[in-house]
PDB file of C-alpha atoms in Angstrom:
ATOM      1  CA  MET A   6       0.000   0.000   0.000  1.00  0.00           C
ATOM      2  CA  ASN A   7       1.477   3.294  -1.133  1.00  0.00           C
ATOM      3  CA  ILE A   8      -0.029   6.499   0.322  1.00  0.00           C
ATOM      4  CA  GLU A   9       0.736   9.986  -1.025  1.00  0.00           C
ATOM      5  CA  ILE A  10      -0.405  13.045   0.938  1.00  0.00           C
ATOM      6  CA  ILE A  11      -1.748  15.848  -1.289  1.00  0.00           C
ATOM      7  CA  PRO A  12      -2.128  19.286   0.350  1.00  0.00           C
ATOM      8  CA  CYS A  13      -5.215  21.086  -0.993  1.00  0.00           C
ATOM      9  CA  LEU A  14      -6.994  24.409  -0.405  1.00  0.00           C
ATOM     10  CA  ASN A  15      -5.815  26.093   2.818  1.00  0.00           C
ATOM     11  CA  ASP A  16      -5.342  23.109   5.120  1.00  0.00           C
ATOM     12  CA  ASN A  17      -7.019  20.066   3.553  1.00  0.00           C
ATOM     13  CA  TYR A  18      -5.352  16.743   2.846  1.00  0.00           C
ATOM     14  CA  SER A  19      -6.345  14.392   0.057  1.00  0.00           C
ATOM     15  CA  TYR A  20      -4.738  10.964  -0.119  1.00  0.00           C
ATOM     16  CA  LEU A  21      -3.605   9.058  -3.195  1.00  0.00           C
ATOM     17  CA  VAL A  22      -3.517   5.307  -2.574  1.00  0.00           C
ATOM     18  CA  LYS A  23      -1.995   2.644  -4.819  1.00  0.00           C
ATOM     19  CA  ASP A  24      -2.070  -1.119  -4.554  1.00  0.00           C
ATOM     20  CA  ASP A  25       1.375  -2.036  -5.866  1.00  0.00           C
ATOM     21  CA  GLN A  26       0.396  -5.616  -6.662  1.00  0.00           C
ATOM     22  CA  THR A  27      -2.425  -4.751  -9.070  1.00  0.00           C
ATOM     23  CA  ASN A  28      -1.512  -1.151 -10.018  1.00  0.00           C
ATOM     24  CA  THR A  29      -4.955  -0.038  -8.787  1.00  0.00           C
ATOM     25  CA  VAL A  30      -5.132   3.638  -7.793  1.00  0.00           C
ATOM     26  CA  ALA A  31      -7.642   5.457  -5.593  1.00  0.00           C
ATOM     27  CA  ILE A  32      -7.935   8.893  -4.049  1.00  0.00           C
ATOM     28  CA  ILE A  33      -9.622   9.772  -0.765  1.00  0.00           C
ATOM     29  CA  ASP A  34     -11.501  13.100  -0.533  1.00  0.00           C
ATOM     30  CA  PRO A  35     -10.118  15.036  -3.526  1.00  0.00           C
ATOM     31  CA  SER A  36     -10.671  18.599  -2.313  1.00  0.00           C
ATOM     32  CA  GLU A  37      -9.874  20.216  -5.650  1.00  0.00           C
ATOM     33  CA  PHE A  38      -9.011  19.025  -9.132  1.00  0.00           C
ATOM     34  CA  GLY A  39      -5.731  20.869  -9.740  1.00  0.00           C
ATOM     35  CA  PRO A  40      -3.349  19.545  -7.051  1.00  0.00           C
ATOM     36  CA  CYS A  41      -4.896  16.064  -7.153  1.00  0.00           C
ATOM     37  CA  ASN A  42      -4.662  15.808 -10.938  1.00  0.00           C
ATOM     38  CA  GLU A  43      -1.072  17.058 -10.859  1.00  0.00           C
ATOM     39  CA  LYS A  44      -0.034  14.348  -8.404  1.00  0.00           C
ATOM     40  CA  ILE A  45      -1.962  11.627 -10.273  1.00  0.00           C
ATOM     41  CA  ASN A  46      -0.292  12.594 -13.555  1.00  0.00           C
ATOM     42  CA  LEU A  47       3.128  12.725 -11.953  1.00  0.00           C
ATOM     43  CA  LYS A  48       2.848   9.376 -10.182  1.00  0.00           C
ATOM     44  CA  TYR A  49       0.437   7.054 -12.005  1.00  0.00           C
ATOM     45  CA  LYS A  50      -1.468   8.707 -14.894  1.00  0.00           C
ATOM     46  CA  LYS A  51      -4.595   6.754 -13.902  1.00  0.00           C
ATOM     47  CA  LEU A  52      -7.274   6.806 -11.220  1.00  0.00           C
ATOM     48  CA  ASP A  53      -9.618   3.878 -10.669  1.00  0.00           C
ATOM     49  CA  PHE A  54     -11.596   4.942  -7.588  1.00  0.00           C
ATOM     50  CA  ILE A  55     -12.599   8.090  -5.716  1.00  0.00           C
ATOM     51  CA  LEU A  56     -13.484   7.462  -2.045  1.00  0.00           C
ATOM     52  CA  THR A  57     -15.607  10.048  -0.227  1.00  0.00           C
ATOM     53  CA  THR A  58     -15.824  10.278   3.577  1.00  0.00           C
ATOM     54  CA  HIS A  59     -18.576  12.943   3.514  1.00  0.00           C
ATOM     55  CA  HIS A  60     -20.299  15.435   1.248  1.00  0.00           C
ATOM     56  CA  HIS A  61     -18.712  18.755   2.284  1.00  0.00           C
ATOM     57  CA  PHE A  62     -17.334  20.682  -0.670  1.00  0.00           C
ATOM     58  CA  ASP A  63     -13.756  20.712   0.605  1.00  0.00           C
ATOM     59  CA  HIS A  64     -13.788  16.896   0.377  1.00  0.00           C
ATOM     60  CA  VAL A  65     -15.588  16.385  -2.948  1.00  0.00           C
ATOM     61  CA  GLY A  66     -14.552  19.444  -4.988  1.00  0.00           C
ATOM     62  CA  GLY A  67     -12.506  17.360  -7.434  1.00  0.00           C
ATOM     63  CA  ASN A  68     -14.899  14.431  -7.837  1.00  0.00           C
ATOM     64  CA  THR A  69     -16.612  15.382 -11.089  1.00  0.00           C
ATOM     65  CA  GLU A  70     -13.563  16.547 -13.054  1.00  0.00           C
ATOM     66  CA  LEU A  71     -11.398  13.637 -11.922  1.00  0.00           C
ATOM     67  CA  LYS A  72     -14.111  11.134 -12.815  1.00  0.00           C
ATOM     68  CA  LYS A  73     -14.546  12.751 -16.215  1.00  0.00           C
ATOM     69  CA  LYS A  74     -10.813  12.684 -16.994  1.00  0.00           C
ATOM     70  CA  TYR A  75      -9.925   9.236 -15.675  1.00  0.00           C
ATOM     71  CA  GLY A  76     -13.210   7.310 -15.827  1.00  0.00           C
ATOM     72  CA  SER A  77     -13.018   6.678 -12.085  1.00  0.00           C
ATOM     73  CA  LYS A  78     -15.770   5.160  -9.966  1.00  0.00           C
ATOM     74  CA  VAL A  79     -16.935   7.345  -7.063  1.00  0.00           C
ATOM     75  CA  LEU A  80     -17.734   5.624  -3.751  1.00  0.00           C
ATOM     76  CA  GLY A  81     -19.688   7.075  -0.829  1.00  0.00           C
ATOM     77  CA  PHE A  82     -22.218   6.298   1.876  1.00  0.00           C
ATOM     78  CA  GLU A  83     -25.618   5.140   0.651  1.00  0.00           C
ATOM     79  CA  ASN A  84     -27.576   7.773   2.588  1.00  0.00           C
ATOM     80  CA  ASP A  85     -25.553  10.548   0.966  1.00  0.00           C
ATOM     81  CA  LYS A  86     -26.188   9.494  -2.623  1.00  0.00           C
ATOM     82  CA  LYS A  87     -27.930  12.809  -3.369  1.00  0.00           C
ATOM     83  CA  ARG A  88     -25.156  14.907  -1.831  1.00  0.00           C
ATOM     84  CA  ILE A  89     -21.940  13.351  -3.159  1.00  0.00           C
ATOM     85  CA  PRO A  90     -21.114  14.548  -6.695  1.00  0.00           C
ATOM     86  CA  ALA A  91     -20.864  11.883  -9.416  1.00  0.00           C
ATOM     87  CA  ILE A  92     -21.379   8.971  -6.999  1.00  0.00           C
ATOM     88  CA  ASP A  93     -21.457   5.478  -8.542  1.00  0.00           C
ATOM     89  CA  ILE A  94     -21.088   2.924  -5.758  1.00  0.00           C
ATOM     90  CA  LEU A  95     -23.180   3.152  -2.580  1.00  0.00           C
ATOM     91  CA  LEU A  96     -21.546   1.782   0.574  1.00  0.00           C
ATOM     92  CA  LYS A  97     -23.320   0.462   3.652  1.00  0.00           C
ATOM     93  CA  ASP A  98     -22.071   0.507   7.233  1.00  0.00           C
ATOM     94  CA  GLY A  99     -19.764  -2.467   7.727  1.00  0.00           C
ATOM     95  CA  GLN A 100     -19.482  -3.167   4.001  1.00  0.00           C
ATOM     96  CA  GLU A 101     -16.122  -4.273   2.646  1.00  0.00           C
ATOM     97  CA  PHE A 102     -14.664  -3.249  -0.712  1.00  0.00           C
ATOM     98  CA  LYS A 103     -11.398  -3.929  -2.535  1.00  0.00           C
ATOM     99  CA  ILE A 104      -9.017  -1.423  -4.116  1.00  0.00           C
ATOM    100  CA  GLY A 105      -7.089  -4.024  -6.095  1.00  0.00           C
ATOM    101  CA  ASN A 106      -5.956  -6.355  -3.319  1.00  0.00           C
ATOM    102  CA  LEU A 107      -6.385  -3.718  -0.615  1.00  0.00           C
ATOM    103  CA  ASN A 108      -9.527  -4.491   1.345  1.00  0.00           C
ATOM    104  CA  PHE A 109     -11.244  -1.795   3.412  1.00  0.00           C
ATOM    105  CA  LYS A 110     -14.223  -1.824   5.745  1.00  0.00           C
ATOM    106  CA  THR A 111     -16.755   1.012   5.767  1.00  0.00           C
ATOM    107  CA  ILE A 112     -17.329   2.424   9.268  1.00  0.00           C
ATOM    108  CA  PHE A 113     -20.358   4.708   9.716  1.00  0.00           C
ATOM    109  CA  ILE A 114     -19.309   7.602  11.981  1.00  0.00           C
ATOM    110  CA  PRO A 115     -22.045  10.292  12.025  1.00  0.00           C
ATOM    111  CA  GLY A 116     -21.845  13.521  13.996  1.00  0.00           C
ATOM    112  CA  HIS A 117     -19.903  15.962  11.844  1.00  0.00           C
ATOM    113  CA  THR A 118     -22.400  15.100   9.116  1.00  0.00           C
ATOM    114  CA  SER A 119     -25.270  12.614   9.089  1.00  0.00           C
ATOM    115  CA  GLY A 120     -23.610  10.470   6.414  1.00  0.00           C
ATOM    116  CA  HIS A 121     -19.926  10.478   7.399  1.00  0.00           C
ATOM    117  CA  ILE A 122     -17.909   7.275   6.985  1.00  0.00           C
ATOM    118  CA  ALA A 123     -14.321   6.143   7.549  1.00  0.00           C
ATOM    119  CA  PHE A 124     -12.308   3.719   5.423  1.00  0.00           C
ATOM    120  CA  TYR A 125     -10.493   1.118   7.520  1.00  0.00           C
ATOM    121  CA  PHE A 126      -7.773  -1.023   5.926  1.00  0.00           C
ATOM    122  CA  GLU A 127      -7.327  -3.587   8.696  1.00  0.00           C
ATOM    123  CA  LYS A 128      -4.482  -5.608   7.170  1.00  0.00           C
ATOM    124  CA  GLU A 129      -2.465  -2.478   6.390  1.00  0.00           C
ATOM    125  CA  LYS A 130      -3.361  -0.901   9.767  1.00  0.00           C
ATOM    126  CA  VAL A 131      -4.607   2.339   8.205  1.00  0.00           C
ATOM    127  CA  VAL A 132      -7.829   4.331   8.689  1.00  0.00           C
ATOM    128  CA  PHE A 133      -8.982   7.434   6.811  1.00  0.00           C
ATOM    129  CA  THR A 134     -11.150   9.408   9.232  1.00  0.00           C
ATOM    130  CA  GLY A 135     -12.147  12.498   7.225  1.00  0.00           C
ATOM    131  CA  ASP A 136     -13.398  15.237   9.555  1.00  0.00           C
ATOM    132  CA  THR A 137     -14.481  13.030  12.466  1.00  0.00           C
ATOM    133  CA  LEU A 138     -11.146  12.406  14.195  1.00  0.00           C
ATOM    134  CA  PHE A 139      -8.212  14.770  13.693  1.00  0.00           C
ATOM    135  CA  SER A 140      -4.772  14.614  15.201  1.00  0.00           C
ATOM    136  CA  LEU A 141      -5.419  16.092  18.685  1.00  0.00           C
ATOM    137  CA  GLY A 142      -8.980  17.030  17.771  1.00  0.00           C
ATOM    138  CA  CYS A 143     -12.348  16.124  16.320  1.00  0.00           C
ATOM    139  CA  GLY A 144     -14.775  17.697  13.876  1.00  0.00           C
ATOM    140  CA  ARG A 145     -17.533  20.130  14.726  1.00  0.00           C
ATOM    141  CA  VAL A 146     -20.965  18.640  15.307  1.00  0.00           C
ATOM    142  CA  PHE A 147     -22.932  20.042  12.364  1.00  0.00           C
ATOM    143  CA  GLU A 148     -25.694  17.589  11.433  1.00  0.00           C
ATOM    144  CA  GLY A 149     -25.580  14.937  14.117  1.00  0.00           C
ATOM    145  CA  THR A 150     -25.788  14.946  17.906  1.00  0.00           C
ATOM    146  CA  TYR A 151     -23.082  15.042  20.553  1.00  0.00           C
ATOM    147  CA  GLN A 152     -24.009  11.462  21.432  1.00  0.00           C
ATOM    148  CA  GLN A 153     -23.466  10.377  17.817  1.00  0.00           C
ATOM    149  CA  MET A 154     -20.102  12.125  17.624  1.00  0.00           C
ATOM    150  CA  PHE A 155     -19.059  10.654  20.961  1.00  0.00           C
ATOM    151  CA  ASP A 156     -20.027   7.160  19.794  1.00  0.00           C
ATOM    152  CA  SER A 157     -18.290   7.646  16.440  1.00  0.00           C
ATOM    153  CA  LEU A 158     -15.036   8.692  18.084  1.00  0.00           C
ATOM    154  CA  ASN A 159     -15.211   5.658  20.333  1.00  0.00           C
ATOM    155  CA  LYS A 160     -15.626   3.394  17.323  1.00  0.00           C
ATOM    156  CA  ILE A 161     -12.349   4.726  15.988  1.00  0.00           C
ATOM    157  CA  LYS A 162     -10.744   4.659  19.438  1.00  0.00           C
ATOM    158  CA  SER A 163     -11.490   0.923  19.657  1.00  0.00           C
ATOM    159  CA  LEU A 164      -9.345   0.079  16.617  1.00  0.00           C
ATOM    160  CA  PRO A 165      -5.922  -1.512  17.238  1.00  0.00           C
ATOM    161  CA  GLU A 166      -3.521   0.984  18.798  1.00  0.00           C
ATOM    162  CA  ASP A 167      -0.945   0.734  16.007  1.00  0.00           C
ATOM    163  CA  THR A 168      -3.488   1.783  13.356  1.00  0.00           C
ATOM    164  CA  LYS A 169      -2.307   4.862  11.446  1.00  0.00           C
ATOM    165  CA  ILE A 170      -4.777   7.755  11.193  1.00  0.00           C
ATOM    166  CA  TYR A 171      -5.020   9.871   8.050  1.00  0.00           C
ATOM    167  CA  CYS A 172      -7.449  12.745   8.640  1.00  0.00           C
ATOM    168  CA  GLY A 173      -8.942  15.497   6.493  1.00  0.00           C
ATOM    169  CA  HIS A 174      -7.105  18.609   7.728  1.00  0.00           C
ATOM    170  CA  GLU A 175      -3.806  19.900   9.066  1.00  0.00           C
ATOM    171  CA  TYR A 176      -5.165  21.194  12.362  1.00  0.00           C
ATOM    172  CA  THR A 177      -2.660  19.586  14.727  1.00  0.00           C
ATOM    173  CA  LYS A 178      -0.785  22.679  15.917  1.00  0.00           C
ATOM    174  CA  SER A 179      -3.932  24.663  16.731  1.00  0.00           C
ATOM    175  CA  ASN A 180      -5.517  21.592  18.336  1.00  0.00           C
ATOM    176  CA  LEU A 181      -2.425  21.227  20.535  1.00  0.00           C
ATOM    177  CA  GLU A 182      -3.029  24.597  22.181  1.00  0.00           C
ATOM    178  CA  PHE A 183      -6.545  23.567  23.178  1.00  0.00           C
ATOM    179  CA  CYS A 184      -5.423  20.180  24.513  1.00  0.00           C
ATOM    180  CA  LEU A 185      -2.684  21.778  26.619  1.00  0.00           C
ATOM    181  CA  LYS A 186      -5.118  24.278  28.110  1.00  0.00           C
ATOM    182  CA  PHE A 187      -7.413  21.595  29.528  1.00  0.00           C
ATOM    183  CA  ASN A 188      -4.938  18.719  29.966  1.00  0.00           C
ATOM    184  CA  PRO A 189      -1.862  20.664  31.162  1.00  0.00           C
ATOM    185  CA  ASN A 190      -0.224  17.853  33.123  1.00  0.00           C
ATOM    186  CA  ASN A 191      -0.115  15.404  30.222  1.00  0.00           C
ATOM    187  CA  ASN A 192       3.538  14.560  29.566  1.00  0.00           C
ATOM    188  CA  HIS A 193       2.658  12.814  26.312  1.00  0.00           C
ATOM    189  CA  LEU A 194       1.301  16.139  25.071  1.00  0.00           C
ATOM    190  CA  ARG A 195       4.564  17.892  25.915  1.00  0.00           C
ATOM    191  CA  ASP A 196       6.487  15.312  23.899  1.00  0.00           C
ATOM    192  CA  LYS A 197       3.992  15.680  21.070  1.00  0.00           C
ATOM    193  CA  GLU A 198       4.479  19.451  21.139  1.00  0.00           C
ATOM    194  CA  LYS A 199       8.186  19.073  20.347  1.00  0.00           C
ATOM    195  CA  ALA A 200       7.501  16.680  17.479  1.00  0.00           C
ATOM    196  CA  ILE A 201       4.847  18.993  16.014  1.00  0.00           C
ATOM    197  CA  GLU A 202       7.137  22.020  16.205  1.00  0.00           C
ATOM    198  CA  THR A 203       9.855  20.147  14.314  1.00  0.00           C
ATOM    199  CA  LYS A 204       7.484  19.026  11.561  1.00  0.00           C
ATOM    200  CA  VAL A 205       5.905  22.477  11.169  1.00  0.00           C
ATOM    201  CA  LYS A 206       9.338  24.111  11.050  1.00  0.00           C
ATOM    202  CA  ASN A 207      10.378  21.717   8.293  1.00  0.00           C
ATOM    203  CA  LYS A 208       7.038  22.223   6.490  1.00  0.00           C
ATOM    204  CA  LYS A 209       6.146  18.555   6.840  1.00  0.00           C
ATOM    205  CA  PRO A 210       2.675  17.104   7.513  1.00  0.00           C
ATOM    206  CA  THR A 211       1.949  16.146  11.130  1.00  0.00           C
ATOM    207  CA  ILE A 212      -0.076  13.263   9.684  1.00  0.00           C
ATOM    208  CA  PRO A 213      -0.321  10.295  10.120  1.00  0.00           C
ATOM    209  CA  SER A 214      -0.945   9.860  13.804  1.00  0.00           C
ATOM    210  CA  THR A 215      -1.846   6.554  15.479  1.00  0.00           C
ATOM    211  CA  ILE A 216      -4.700   5.361  17.661  1.00  0.00           C
ATOM    212  CA  LYS A 217      -2.286   4.936  20.592  1.00  0.00           C
ATOM    213  CA  ASP A 218      -0.950   8.452  20.155  1.00  0.00           C
ATOM    214  CA  GLU A 219      -4.443   9.932  20.061  1.00  0.00           C
ATOM    215  CA  ILE A 220      -5.570   8.003  23.142  1.00  0.00           C
ATOM    216  CA  GLN A 221      -2.573   9.436  24.996  1.00  0.00           C
ATOM    217  CA  THR A 222      -2.886  13.036  23.755  1.00  0.00           C
ATOM    218  CA  ASN A 223      -6.218  13.873  22.097  1.00  0.00           C
ATOM    219  CA  ILE A 224      -8.409  15.555  24.720  1.00  0.00           C
ATOM    220  CA  PHE A 225     -11.613  14.466  22.934  1.00  0.00           C
ATOM    221  CA  LEU A 226     -10.647  10.855  23.666  1.00  0.00           C
ATOM    222  CA  ARG A 227      -9.596  11.694  27.237  1.00  0.00           C
ATOM    223  CA  TYR A 228     -12.982  12.624  28.714  1.00  0.00           C
ATOM    224  CA  ASP A 229     -12.317  10.217  31.611  1.00  0.00           C
ATOM    225  CA  ASP A 230      -9.007  11.864  32.596  1.00  0.00           C
ATOM    226  CA  LEU A 231      -9.171  13.413  36.094  1.00  0.00           C
ATOM    227  CA  ASP A 232      -6.822  16.193  34.967  1.00  0.00           C
ATOM    228  CA  VAL A 233      -9.322  17.155  32.264  1.00  0.00           C
ATOM    229  CA  LYS A 234     -12.291  16.953  34.635  1.00  0.00           C
ATOM    230  CA  ASN A 235     -10.520  19.137  37.172  1.00  0.00           C
ATOM    231  CA  ALA A 236      -9.595  21.705  34.530  1.00  0.00           C
ATOM    232  CA  LEU A 237     -13.269  21.915  33.551  1.00  0.00           C
ATOM    233  CA  ASN A 238     -14.444  21.860  37.184  1.00  0.00           C
ATOM    234  CA  LEU A 239     -16.710  18.938  36.278  1.00  0.00           C
ATOM    235  CA  LYS A 240     -15.428  16.181  38.537  1.00  0.00           C
ATOM    236  CA  LYS A 241     -18.730  14.302  38.740  1.00  0.00           C
ATOM    237  CA  ALA A 242     -19.864  14.740  35.139  1.00  0.00           C
ATOM    238  CA  SER A 243     -20.448  11.798  32.789  1.00  0.00           C
ATOM    239  CA  ASP A 244     -18.083  11.017  29.921  1.00  0.00           C
ATOM    240  CA  LEU A 245     -20.603  12.388  27.426  1.00  0.00           C
ATOM    241  CA  GLU A 246     -21.032  15.587  29.444  1.00  0.00           C
ATOM    242  CA  ILE A 247     -17.261  16.110  29.501  1.00  0.00           C
ATOM    243  CA  PHE A 248     -17.020  15.531  25.755  1.00  0.00           C
ATOM    244  CA  THR A 249     -19.931  17.910  25.084  1.00  0.00           C
ATOM    245  CA  LYS A 250     -18.366  20.648  27.209  1.00  0.00           C
ATOM    246  CA  LEU A 251     -15.017  20.246  25.447  1.00  0.00           C
ATOM    247  CA  ARG A 252     -16.616  20.386  22.006  1.00  0.00           C
ATOM    248  CA  ASP A 253     -18.540  23.552  22.922  1.00  0.00           C
ATOM    249  CA  LEU A 254     -15.384  25.187  24.295  1.00  0.00           C
ATOM    250  CA  LYS A 255     -13.408  24.264  21.174  1.00  0.00           C
ATOM    251  CA  ASP A 256     -16.063  25.852  18.946  1.00  0.00           C
ATOM    252  CA  ASN A 257     -15.248  29.216  20.546  1.00  0.00           C
ATOM    253  CA  PHE A 258     -11.529  28.703  21.110  1.00  0.00           C
TER     254      PHE A 258
END
């Protein structure tokens, strides 16, 4: 499995994936045609599949033009068939699909949108999480409920700890500031801060992260941490209440 990170728009990431055994090529969330087409032409000159995590424009902006140029098949969640441009193949929750010999499982993770999905390549230990789970953060709750977003994050959190996370945006540095504010005694965060600073200085992506890394550092997965509860002055609150408070605070951060 070969993964190329394509920076798009202001802070989006699209991902070009190739199965080396079958020369099958796919792209996840092509934000815009130009940068994605440039990378496809440079690397492979073909595109078999376009995978869509959710319908927001900054994740589907290149769908139609890429499909037209390369004859690609567009995949997305079945309930979003009217919102994903040029969609061909409708995926169900739990459905598996092959990109050449690379098999992924569709994981339904609503909250950010009502039809958001992740693509989990179990054998390769890779998950594409779109705008649900970021490095050190999570997406805003636009169409779903806090309960849905909480449950969706826990679905991802339950994956094997060495699973690599490829998310939809480069938000890590700004997310770090929020995590440090409400989880100030987390030594893993301090170590992460140094690594992030080095990557940003060298103009390198902070992605991928891992499930283990996010469990240790991402405050939206650390709702049961006493340090976090104390910082919020919510020592007796439920996990969902802590998550909801954090998400509301982040919206205005």
